[in-house]
Short mmCIF file of C-alpha atoms in Angstrom, two decimals:
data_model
loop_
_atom_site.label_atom_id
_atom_site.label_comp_id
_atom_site.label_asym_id
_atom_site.label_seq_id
_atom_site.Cartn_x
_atom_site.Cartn_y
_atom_site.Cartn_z
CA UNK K 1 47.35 -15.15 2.45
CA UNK K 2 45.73 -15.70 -0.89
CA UNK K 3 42.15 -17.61 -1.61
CA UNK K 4 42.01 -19.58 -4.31
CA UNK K 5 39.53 -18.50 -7.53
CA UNK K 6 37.87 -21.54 -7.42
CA UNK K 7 37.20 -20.67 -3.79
CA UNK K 8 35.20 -17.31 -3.93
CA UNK K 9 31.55 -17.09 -2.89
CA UNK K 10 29.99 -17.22 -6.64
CA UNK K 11 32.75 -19.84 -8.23
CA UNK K 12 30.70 -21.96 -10.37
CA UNK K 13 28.01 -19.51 -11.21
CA UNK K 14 28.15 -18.51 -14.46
CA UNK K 15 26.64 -15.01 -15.79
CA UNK K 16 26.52 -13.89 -19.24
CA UNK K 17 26.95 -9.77 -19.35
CA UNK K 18 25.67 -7.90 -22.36
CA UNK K 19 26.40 -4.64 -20.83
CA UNK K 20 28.06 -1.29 -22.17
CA UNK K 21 29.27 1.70 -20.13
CA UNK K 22 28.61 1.37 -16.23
CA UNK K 23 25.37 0.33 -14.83
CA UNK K 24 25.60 -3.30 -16.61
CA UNK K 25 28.89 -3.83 -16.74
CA UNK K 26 29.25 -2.92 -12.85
CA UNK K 27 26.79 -4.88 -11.71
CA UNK K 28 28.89 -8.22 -14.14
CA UNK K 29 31.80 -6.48 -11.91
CA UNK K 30 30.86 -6.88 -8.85
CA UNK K 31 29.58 -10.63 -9.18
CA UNK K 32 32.75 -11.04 -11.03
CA UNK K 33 34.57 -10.03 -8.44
CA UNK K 34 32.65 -12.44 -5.92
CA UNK K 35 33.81 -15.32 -8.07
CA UNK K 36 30.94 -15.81 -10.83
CA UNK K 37 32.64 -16.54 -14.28
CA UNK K 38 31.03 -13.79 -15.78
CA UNK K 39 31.38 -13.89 -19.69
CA UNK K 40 31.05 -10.50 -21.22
CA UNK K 41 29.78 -10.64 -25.00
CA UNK K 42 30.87 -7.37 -26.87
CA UNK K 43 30.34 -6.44 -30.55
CA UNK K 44 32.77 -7.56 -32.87
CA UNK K 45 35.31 -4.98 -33.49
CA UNK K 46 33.36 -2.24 -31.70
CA UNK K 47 33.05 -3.67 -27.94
CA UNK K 48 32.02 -1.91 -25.30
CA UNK K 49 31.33 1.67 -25.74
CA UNK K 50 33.65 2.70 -22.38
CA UNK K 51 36.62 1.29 -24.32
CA UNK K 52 36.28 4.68 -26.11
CA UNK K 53 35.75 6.71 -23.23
CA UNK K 54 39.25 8.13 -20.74
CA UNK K 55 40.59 8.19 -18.96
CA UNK K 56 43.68 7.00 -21.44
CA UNK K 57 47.37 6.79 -20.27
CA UNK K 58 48.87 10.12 -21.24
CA UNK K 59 45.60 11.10 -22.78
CA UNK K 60 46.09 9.07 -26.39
CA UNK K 61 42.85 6.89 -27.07
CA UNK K 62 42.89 3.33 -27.50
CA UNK K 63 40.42 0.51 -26.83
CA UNK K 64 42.13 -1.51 -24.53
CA UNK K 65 43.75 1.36 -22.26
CA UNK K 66 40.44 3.13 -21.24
CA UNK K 67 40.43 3.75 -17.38
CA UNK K 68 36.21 3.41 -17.42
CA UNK K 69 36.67 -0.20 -19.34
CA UNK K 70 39.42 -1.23 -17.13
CA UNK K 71 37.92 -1.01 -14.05
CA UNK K 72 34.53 -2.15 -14.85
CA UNK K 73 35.21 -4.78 -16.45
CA UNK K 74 38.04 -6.89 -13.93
CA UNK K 75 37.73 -10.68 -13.46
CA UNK K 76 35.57 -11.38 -16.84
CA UNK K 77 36.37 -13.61 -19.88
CA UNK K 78 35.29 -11.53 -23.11
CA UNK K 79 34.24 -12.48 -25.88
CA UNK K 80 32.85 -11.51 -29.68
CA UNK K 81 29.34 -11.85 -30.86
CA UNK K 82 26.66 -10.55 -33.26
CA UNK K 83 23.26 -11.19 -32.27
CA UNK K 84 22.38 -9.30 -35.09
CA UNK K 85 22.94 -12.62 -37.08
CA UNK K 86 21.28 -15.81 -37.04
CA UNK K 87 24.53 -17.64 -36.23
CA UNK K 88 25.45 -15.34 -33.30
CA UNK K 89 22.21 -15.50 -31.79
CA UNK K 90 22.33 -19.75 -31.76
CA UNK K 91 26.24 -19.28 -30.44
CA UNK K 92 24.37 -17.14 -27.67
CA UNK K 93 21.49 -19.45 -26.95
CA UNK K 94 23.84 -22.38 -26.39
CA UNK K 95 25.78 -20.26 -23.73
CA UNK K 96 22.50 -19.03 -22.22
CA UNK K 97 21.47 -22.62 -21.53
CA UNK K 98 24.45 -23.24 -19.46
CA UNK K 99 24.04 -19.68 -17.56
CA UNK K 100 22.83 -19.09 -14.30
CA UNK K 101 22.31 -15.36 -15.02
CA UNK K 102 21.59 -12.82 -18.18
CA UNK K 103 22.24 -9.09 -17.42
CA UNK K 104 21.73 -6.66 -19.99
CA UNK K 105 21.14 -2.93 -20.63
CA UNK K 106 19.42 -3.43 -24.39
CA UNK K 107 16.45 -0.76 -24.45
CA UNK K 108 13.02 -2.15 -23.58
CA UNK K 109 11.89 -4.83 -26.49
CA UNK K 110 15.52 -4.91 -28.38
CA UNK K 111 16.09 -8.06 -27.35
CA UNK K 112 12.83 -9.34 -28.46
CA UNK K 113 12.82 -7.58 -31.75
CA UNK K 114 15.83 -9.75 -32.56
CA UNK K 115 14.33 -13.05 -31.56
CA UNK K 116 15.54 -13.60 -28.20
CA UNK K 117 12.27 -12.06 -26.12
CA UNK K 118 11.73 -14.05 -22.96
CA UNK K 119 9.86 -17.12 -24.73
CA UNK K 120 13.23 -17.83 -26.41
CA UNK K 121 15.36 -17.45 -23.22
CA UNK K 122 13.07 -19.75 -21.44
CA UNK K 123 13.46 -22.55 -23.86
CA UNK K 124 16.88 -22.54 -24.24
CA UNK K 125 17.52 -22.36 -20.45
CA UNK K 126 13.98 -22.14 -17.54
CA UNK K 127 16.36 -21.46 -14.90
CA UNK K 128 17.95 -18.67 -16.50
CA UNK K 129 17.95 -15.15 -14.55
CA UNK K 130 17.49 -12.21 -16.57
CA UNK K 131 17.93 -9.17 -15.31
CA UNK K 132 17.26 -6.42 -17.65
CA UNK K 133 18.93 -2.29 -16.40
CA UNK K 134 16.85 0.39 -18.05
CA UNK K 135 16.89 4.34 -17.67
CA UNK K 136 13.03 4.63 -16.39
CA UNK K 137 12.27 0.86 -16.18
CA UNK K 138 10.79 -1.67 -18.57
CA UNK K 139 7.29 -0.26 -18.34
CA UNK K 140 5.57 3.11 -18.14
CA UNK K 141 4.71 5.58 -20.85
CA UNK K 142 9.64 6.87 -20.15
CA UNK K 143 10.25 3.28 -20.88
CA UNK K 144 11.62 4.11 -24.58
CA UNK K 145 12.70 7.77 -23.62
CA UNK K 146 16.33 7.91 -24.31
CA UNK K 147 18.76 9.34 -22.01
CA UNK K 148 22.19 9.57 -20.43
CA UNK K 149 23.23 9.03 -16.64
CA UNK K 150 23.10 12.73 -15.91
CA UNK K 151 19.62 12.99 -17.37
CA UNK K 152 18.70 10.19 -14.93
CA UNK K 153 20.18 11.48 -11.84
CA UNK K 154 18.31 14.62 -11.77
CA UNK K 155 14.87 13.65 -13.12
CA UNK K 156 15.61 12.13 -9.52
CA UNK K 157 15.03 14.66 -6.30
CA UNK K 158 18.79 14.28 -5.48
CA UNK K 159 19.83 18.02 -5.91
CA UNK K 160 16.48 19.10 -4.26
CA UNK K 161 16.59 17.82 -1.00
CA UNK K 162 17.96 20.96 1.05
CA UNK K 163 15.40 23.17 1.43
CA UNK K 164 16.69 26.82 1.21
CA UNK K 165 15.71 29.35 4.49
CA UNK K 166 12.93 31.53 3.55
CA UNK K 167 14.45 34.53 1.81
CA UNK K 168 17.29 32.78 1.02
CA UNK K 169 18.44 33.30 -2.64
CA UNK K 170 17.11 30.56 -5.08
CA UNK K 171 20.37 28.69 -6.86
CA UNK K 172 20.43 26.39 -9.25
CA UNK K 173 20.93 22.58 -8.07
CA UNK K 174 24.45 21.13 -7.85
CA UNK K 175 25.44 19.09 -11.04
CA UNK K 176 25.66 15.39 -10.37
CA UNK K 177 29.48 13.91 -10.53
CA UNK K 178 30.31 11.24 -12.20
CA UNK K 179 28.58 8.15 -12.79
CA UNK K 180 26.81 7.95 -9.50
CA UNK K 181 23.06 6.73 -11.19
CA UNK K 182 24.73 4.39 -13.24
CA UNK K 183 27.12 2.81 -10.13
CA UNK K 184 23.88 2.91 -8.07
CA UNK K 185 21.62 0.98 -10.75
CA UNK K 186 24.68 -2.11 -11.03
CA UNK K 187 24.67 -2.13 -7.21
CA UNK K 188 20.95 -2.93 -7.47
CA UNK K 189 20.73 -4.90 -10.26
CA UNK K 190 23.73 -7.20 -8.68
CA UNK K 191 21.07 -7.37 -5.33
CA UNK K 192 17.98 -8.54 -7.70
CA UNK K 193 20.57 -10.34 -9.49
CA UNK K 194 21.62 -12.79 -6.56
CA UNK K 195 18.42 -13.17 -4.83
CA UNK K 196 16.70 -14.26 -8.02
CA UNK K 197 19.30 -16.87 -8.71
CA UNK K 198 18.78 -17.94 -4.64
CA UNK K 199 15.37 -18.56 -6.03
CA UNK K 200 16.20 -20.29 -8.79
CA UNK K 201 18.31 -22.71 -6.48
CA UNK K 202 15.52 -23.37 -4.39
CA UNK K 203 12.89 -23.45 -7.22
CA UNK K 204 14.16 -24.48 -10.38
CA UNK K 205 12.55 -21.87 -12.30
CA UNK K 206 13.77 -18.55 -13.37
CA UNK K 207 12.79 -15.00 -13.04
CA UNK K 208 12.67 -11.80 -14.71
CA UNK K 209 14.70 -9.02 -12.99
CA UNK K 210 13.93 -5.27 -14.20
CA UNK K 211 16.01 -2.45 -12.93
CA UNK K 212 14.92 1.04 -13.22
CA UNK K 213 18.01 3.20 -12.91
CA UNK K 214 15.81 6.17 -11.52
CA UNK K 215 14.14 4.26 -9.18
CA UNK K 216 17.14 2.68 -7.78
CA UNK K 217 18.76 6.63 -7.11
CA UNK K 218 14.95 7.23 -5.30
CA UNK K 219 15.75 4.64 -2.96
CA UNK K 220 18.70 5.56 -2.13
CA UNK K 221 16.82 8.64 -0.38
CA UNK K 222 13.96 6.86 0.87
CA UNK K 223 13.66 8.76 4.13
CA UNK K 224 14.47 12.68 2.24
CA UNK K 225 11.74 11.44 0.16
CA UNK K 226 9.34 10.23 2.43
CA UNK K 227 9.65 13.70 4.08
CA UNK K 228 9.00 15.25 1.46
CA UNK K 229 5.89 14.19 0.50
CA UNK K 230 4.58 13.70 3.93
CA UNK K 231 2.72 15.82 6.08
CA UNK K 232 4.04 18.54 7.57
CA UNK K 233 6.10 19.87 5.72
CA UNK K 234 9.54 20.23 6.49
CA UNK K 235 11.11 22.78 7.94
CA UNK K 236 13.59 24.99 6.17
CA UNK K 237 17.48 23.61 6.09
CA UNK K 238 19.65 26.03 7.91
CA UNK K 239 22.65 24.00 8.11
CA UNK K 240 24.04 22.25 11.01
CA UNK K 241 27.13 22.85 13.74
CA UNK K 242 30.32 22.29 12.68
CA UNK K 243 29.85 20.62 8.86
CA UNK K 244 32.93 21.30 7.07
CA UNK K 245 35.40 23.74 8.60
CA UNK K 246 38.54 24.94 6.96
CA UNK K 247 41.80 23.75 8.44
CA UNK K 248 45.29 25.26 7.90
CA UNK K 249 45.66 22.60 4.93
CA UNK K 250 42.62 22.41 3.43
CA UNK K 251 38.87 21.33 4.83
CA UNK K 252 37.13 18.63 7.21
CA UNK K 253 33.99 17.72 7.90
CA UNK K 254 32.73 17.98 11.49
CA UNK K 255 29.39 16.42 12.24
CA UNK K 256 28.85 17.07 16.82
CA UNK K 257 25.19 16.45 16.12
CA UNK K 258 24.06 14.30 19.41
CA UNK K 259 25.04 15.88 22.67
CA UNK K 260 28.19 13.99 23.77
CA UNK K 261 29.12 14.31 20.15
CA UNK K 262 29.13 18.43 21.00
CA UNK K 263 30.78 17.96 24.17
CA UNK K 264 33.77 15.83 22.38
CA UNK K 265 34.26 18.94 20.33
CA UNK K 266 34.05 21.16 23.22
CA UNK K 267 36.53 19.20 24.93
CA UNK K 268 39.50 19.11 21.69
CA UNK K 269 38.55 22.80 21.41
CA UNK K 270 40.08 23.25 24.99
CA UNK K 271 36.25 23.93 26.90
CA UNK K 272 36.40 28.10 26.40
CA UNK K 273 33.73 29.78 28.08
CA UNK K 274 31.79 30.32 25.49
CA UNK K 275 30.73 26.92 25.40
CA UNK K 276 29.09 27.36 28.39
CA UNK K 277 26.09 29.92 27.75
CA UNK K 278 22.58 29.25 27.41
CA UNK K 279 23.11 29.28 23.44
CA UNK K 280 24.98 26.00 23.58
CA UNK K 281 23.11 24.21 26.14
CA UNK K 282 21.46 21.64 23.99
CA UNK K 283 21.41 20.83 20.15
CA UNK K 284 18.22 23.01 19.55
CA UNK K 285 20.08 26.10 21.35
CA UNK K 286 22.91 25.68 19.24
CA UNK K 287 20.95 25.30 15.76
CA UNK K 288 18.96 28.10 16.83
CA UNK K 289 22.26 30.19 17.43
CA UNK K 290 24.34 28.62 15.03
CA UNK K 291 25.07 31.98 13.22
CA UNK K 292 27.00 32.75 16.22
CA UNK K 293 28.70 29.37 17.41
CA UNK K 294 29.42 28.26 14.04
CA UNK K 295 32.46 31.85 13.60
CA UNK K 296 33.77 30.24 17.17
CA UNK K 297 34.58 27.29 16.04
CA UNK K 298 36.47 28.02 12.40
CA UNK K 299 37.66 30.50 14.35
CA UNK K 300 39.56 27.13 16.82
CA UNK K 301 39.97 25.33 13.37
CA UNK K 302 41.86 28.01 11.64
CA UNK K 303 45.16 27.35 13.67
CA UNK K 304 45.11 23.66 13.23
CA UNK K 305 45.70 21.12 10.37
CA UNK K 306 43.63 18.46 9.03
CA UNK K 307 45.19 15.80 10.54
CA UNK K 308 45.48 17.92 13.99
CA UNK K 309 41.71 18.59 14.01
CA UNK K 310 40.82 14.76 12.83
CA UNK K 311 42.58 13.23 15.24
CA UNK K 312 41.82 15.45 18.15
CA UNK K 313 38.31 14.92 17.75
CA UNK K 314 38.16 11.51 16.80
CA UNK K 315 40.12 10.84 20.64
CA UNK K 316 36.99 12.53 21.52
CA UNK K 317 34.17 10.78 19.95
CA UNK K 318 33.16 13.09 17.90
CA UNK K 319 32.80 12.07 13.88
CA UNK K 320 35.18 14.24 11.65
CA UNK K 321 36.73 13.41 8.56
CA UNK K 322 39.77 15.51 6.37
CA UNK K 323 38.48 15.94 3.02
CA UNK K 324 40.86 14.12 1.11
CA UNK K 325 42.04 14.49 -2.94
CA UNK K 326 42.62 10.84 -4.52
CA UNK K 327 46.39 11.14 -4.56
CA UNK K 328 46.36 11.61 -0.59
CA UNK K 329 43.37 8.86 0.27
CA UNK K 330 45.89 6.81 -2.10
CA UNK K 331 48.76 6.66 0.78
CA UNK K 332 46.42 6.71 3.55
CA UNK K 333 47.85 4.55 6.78
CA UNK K 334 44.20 3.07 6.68
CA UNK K 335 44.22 1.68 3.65
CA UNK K 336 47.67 0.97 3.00
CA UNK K 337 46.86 -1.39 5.81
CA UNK K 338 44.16 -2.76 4.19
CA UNK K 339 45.78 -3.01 0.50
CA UNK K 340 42.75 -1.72 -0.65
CA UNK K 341 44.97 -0.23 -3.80
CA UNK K 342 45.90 -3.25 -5.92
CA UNK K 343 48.21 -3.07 -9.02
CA UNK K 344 47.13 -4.98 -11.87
CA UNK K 345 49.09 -5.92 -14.84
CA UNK K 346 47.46 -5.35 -18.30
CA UNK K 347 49.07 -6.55 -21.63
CA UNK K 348 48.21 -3.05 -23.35
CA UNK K 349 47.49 -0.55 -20.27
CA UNK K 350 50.28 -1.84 -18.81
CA UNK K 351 50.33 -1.81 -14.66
CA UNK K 352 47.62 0.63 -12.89
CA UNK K 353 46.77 1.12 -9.73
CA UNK K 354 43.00 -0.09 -9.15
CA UNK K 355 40.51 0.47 -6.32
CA UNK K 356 39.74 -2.83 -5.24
CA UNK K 357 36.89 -4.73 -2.84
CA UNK K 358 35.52 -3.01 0.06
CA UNK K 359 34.42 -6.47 1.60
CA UNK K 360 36.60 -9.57 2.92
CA UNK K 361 36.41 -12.96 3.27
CA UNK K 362 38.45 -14.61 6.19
CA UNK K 363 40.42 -11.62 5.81
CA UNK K 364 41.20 -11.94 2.18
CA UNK K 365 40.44 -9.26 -0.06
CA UNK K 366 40.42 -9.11 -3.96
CA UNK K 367 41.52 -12.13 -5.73
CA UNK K 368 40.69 -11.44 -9.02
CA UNK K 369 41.67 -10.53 -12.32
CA UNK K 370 42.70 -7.78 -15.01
CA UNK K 371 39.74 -6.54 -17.80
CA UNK K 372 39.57 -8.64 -20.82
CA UNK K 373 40.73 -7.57 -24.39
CA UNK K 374 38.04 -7.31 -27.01
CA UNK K 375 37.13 -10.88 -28.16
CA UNK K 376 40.49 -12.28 -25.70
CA UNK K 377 38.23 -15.94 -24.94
CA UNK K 378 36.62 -16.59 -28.12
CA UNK K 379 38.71 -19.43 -28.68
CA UNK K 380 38.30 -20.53 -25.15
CA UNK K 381 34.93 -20.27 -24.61
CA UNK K 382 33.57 -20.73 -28.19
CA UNK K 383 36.35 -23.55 -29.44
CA UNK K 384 37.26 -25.45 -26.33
CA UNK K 385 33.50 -25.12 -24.55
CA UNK K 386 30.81 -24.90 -27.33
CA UNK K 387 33.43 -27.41 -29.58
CA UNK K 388 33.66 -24.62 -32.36
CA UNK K 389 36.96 -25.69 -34.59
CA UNK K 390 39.70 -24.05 -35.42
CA UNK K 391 38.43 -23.33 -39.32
CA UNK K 392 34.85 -22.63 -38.16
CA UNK K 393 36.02 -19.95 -35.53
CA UNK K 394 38.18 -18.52 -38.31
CA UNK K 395 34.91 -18.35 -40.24
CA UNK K 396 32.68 -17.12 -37.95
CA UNK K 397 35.41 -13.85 -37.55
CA UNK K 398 35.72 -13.73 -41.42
CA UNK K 399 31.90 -13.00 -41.12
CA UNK K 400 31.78 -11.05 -38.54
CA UNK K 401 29.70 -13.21 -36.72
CA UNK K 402 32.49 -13.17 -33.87
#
């Protein structure tokens, strides 16, 4: 069963995305993705800087086989534009009157310094959204501090949270992966995003949307934080029962935390006696004696596989999970079932294997489409929507206007 494009939950809502990297372009993804005909406006001849960035098929470069470009940038039309010129920025104005929604990631005041500050925006369209994704936010003596994703994800508390015991050797903090700050900032930009356009439904007017990718990673941990830096103090992490245990085949995680949770694990462990003593009686017992109970278990885990020890637990109720490497989460029965993998054709990348949606609608999943090539709808949306001719679109690119 297939839904129809026009169908989606955001057809008909269109979003202009002047976005490079992740946090911009992800949050254009995912309301792509929900149907908005989001129009992504790249540099001419340079694009988006993740064009430049791998992973590449068999590791050769090339701006329209990046891995980071493809995936961020599904189910857009793309297009070519210098707002660095007076002719670009009146090609942009005309498609910002017709927008529902402006993202960008421009440092604070770039936008302005070019003519288009929010006076300019207004005029051309006062229902327009705007939603603006900074490193610190738009104000505050950081807003012009320059950084990259990893800067931003630990000026947050992330890698601080777990308190060492006292005595316990000082380490360094773990190194953040990927591009979690920048994935976390889209996700709440996209939020803003859709309930200031809501607004503007209701309202007719428009609103300002500022996204501060630091403070979106802080609320991610609002509780951690809120402990932190309320009274008392809280007490040293020692580590829980179970956590991850090493299997015949590799690790799971293990997580008997509530009672009957414990007792599920006592119960695929076979109920030994050792279960019964005053040290496992109830979950403060066991966290106080966990130096002890924790041997016992790995100790049950060692002779098992990951799939043995998932599955005998889970009949249980107790939460465990195999730690899984991409290639096996890939053939999963669960989502195989789900087609959560989709392959999607690509005139230069050829056919890849994509993550897709983790959402569905009447049980559809993801309808929608592969990433565009660098300036692919200029003719589309410039010629056959703004009413640009042949000649003057040839122009425009002899300029580099487009």
């Amino acid at each position: 069963m297939t839904r129809p494009l026009q169908d989606r939950p955001l057809s008909g809502l269109c979003v202009l995305e002047l976005g490079q990297m992740v946090a911009a372009p992800y949050c254009g993804k995912l309301l792509a993705d929900l149907g908005a005909d989001v129009i992504k406006i790249e540099r001419p001849r340079v694009g988006d800087g993740a064009r430049r960035r791998g992973p590449f098929p068999g590791g050769v470069p090339h701006p329209e086989k990046s891995g980071l470009f493809l995936y961020l940038n599904t189910s857009k039309r793309g297009i070519t534009l210098d707002l660095e010129t007076e002719a670009g920025r009146g090609i942009f104005l005309r498609l910002v009157a017709d927008a529902a929604a402006l993202i960008d990631d421009w440092p604070p005041g770039e936008l302005a310094r070019i003519g288009l500050d929010p006076d300019a925006l207004a005029r051309a369209n006062p229902r327009l959204v705007h939603t603006s994704i900074t490193p610190f936010g738009a104000s505050g003596p950081h807003r012009d501090f320059r950084t990259h994703h990893l800067n931003v994800y630990h000026s947050s508390p992330h890698t601080t949270f777990s308190t060492p015991a006292e005595g316990a050797p000082r380490r360094a903090p773990p190194r953040a992966g990927r591009y979690l700050a920048e994935y976390d900032a889209g996700l709440s930009a996209a939020v803003g995003t859709m309930a200031a356009v809501l607004g503007a439904l209701a309202t007719g007017t428009g609103e300002r949307v500022e996204v501060s990718k630091q403070e979106a990673l802080l609320c991610l941990e609002r509780v951690d934080i809120g402990r932190q830096i309320n009274p008392p103090k809280p007490p040293p992490w020692t580590g829980s029962i179970g956590g991850l245990l090493r299997a015949k085949d590799g690790w799971v995680m293990v997580t008997p935390v509530q009672n009957h949770q414990w007792e599920g694990l006592v119960r695929a462990m076979g109920s030994p006696e050792w279960t019964r003593s005053e040290a496992c009686k109830d979950e403060a017992a066991r966290q106080a004696h966990r130096d002890e109970i924790q041997p016992r278990i790995q100790e049950w885990a060692d002779g098992l596989t990951r799939a043995e020890i998932y599955h005998r637990l889970q009949a249980e109720g107790t939460p465990a999970g195999p730690i899984q490497t991409v290639a096996e989460v890939r053939v999963w029965p669960q989502e195989r079932e789900r087609d959560f993998f989709v392959e999607i054709d690509h005139p230069e990348a050829g056919a890849q294997t994509y993550p897709s949606v983790p959402y569905r609608f009447d049980d559809v999943g993801w309808t929608g489409s592969r990433a565009p090539l660098l300036g692919e709808h200029n003719r589309e949306i410039l010629g056959e929507r703004l009413g640009h001719a042949s000649g003057e679109l040839a122009r425009l690119a002899a300029s580099g206007v487009i």
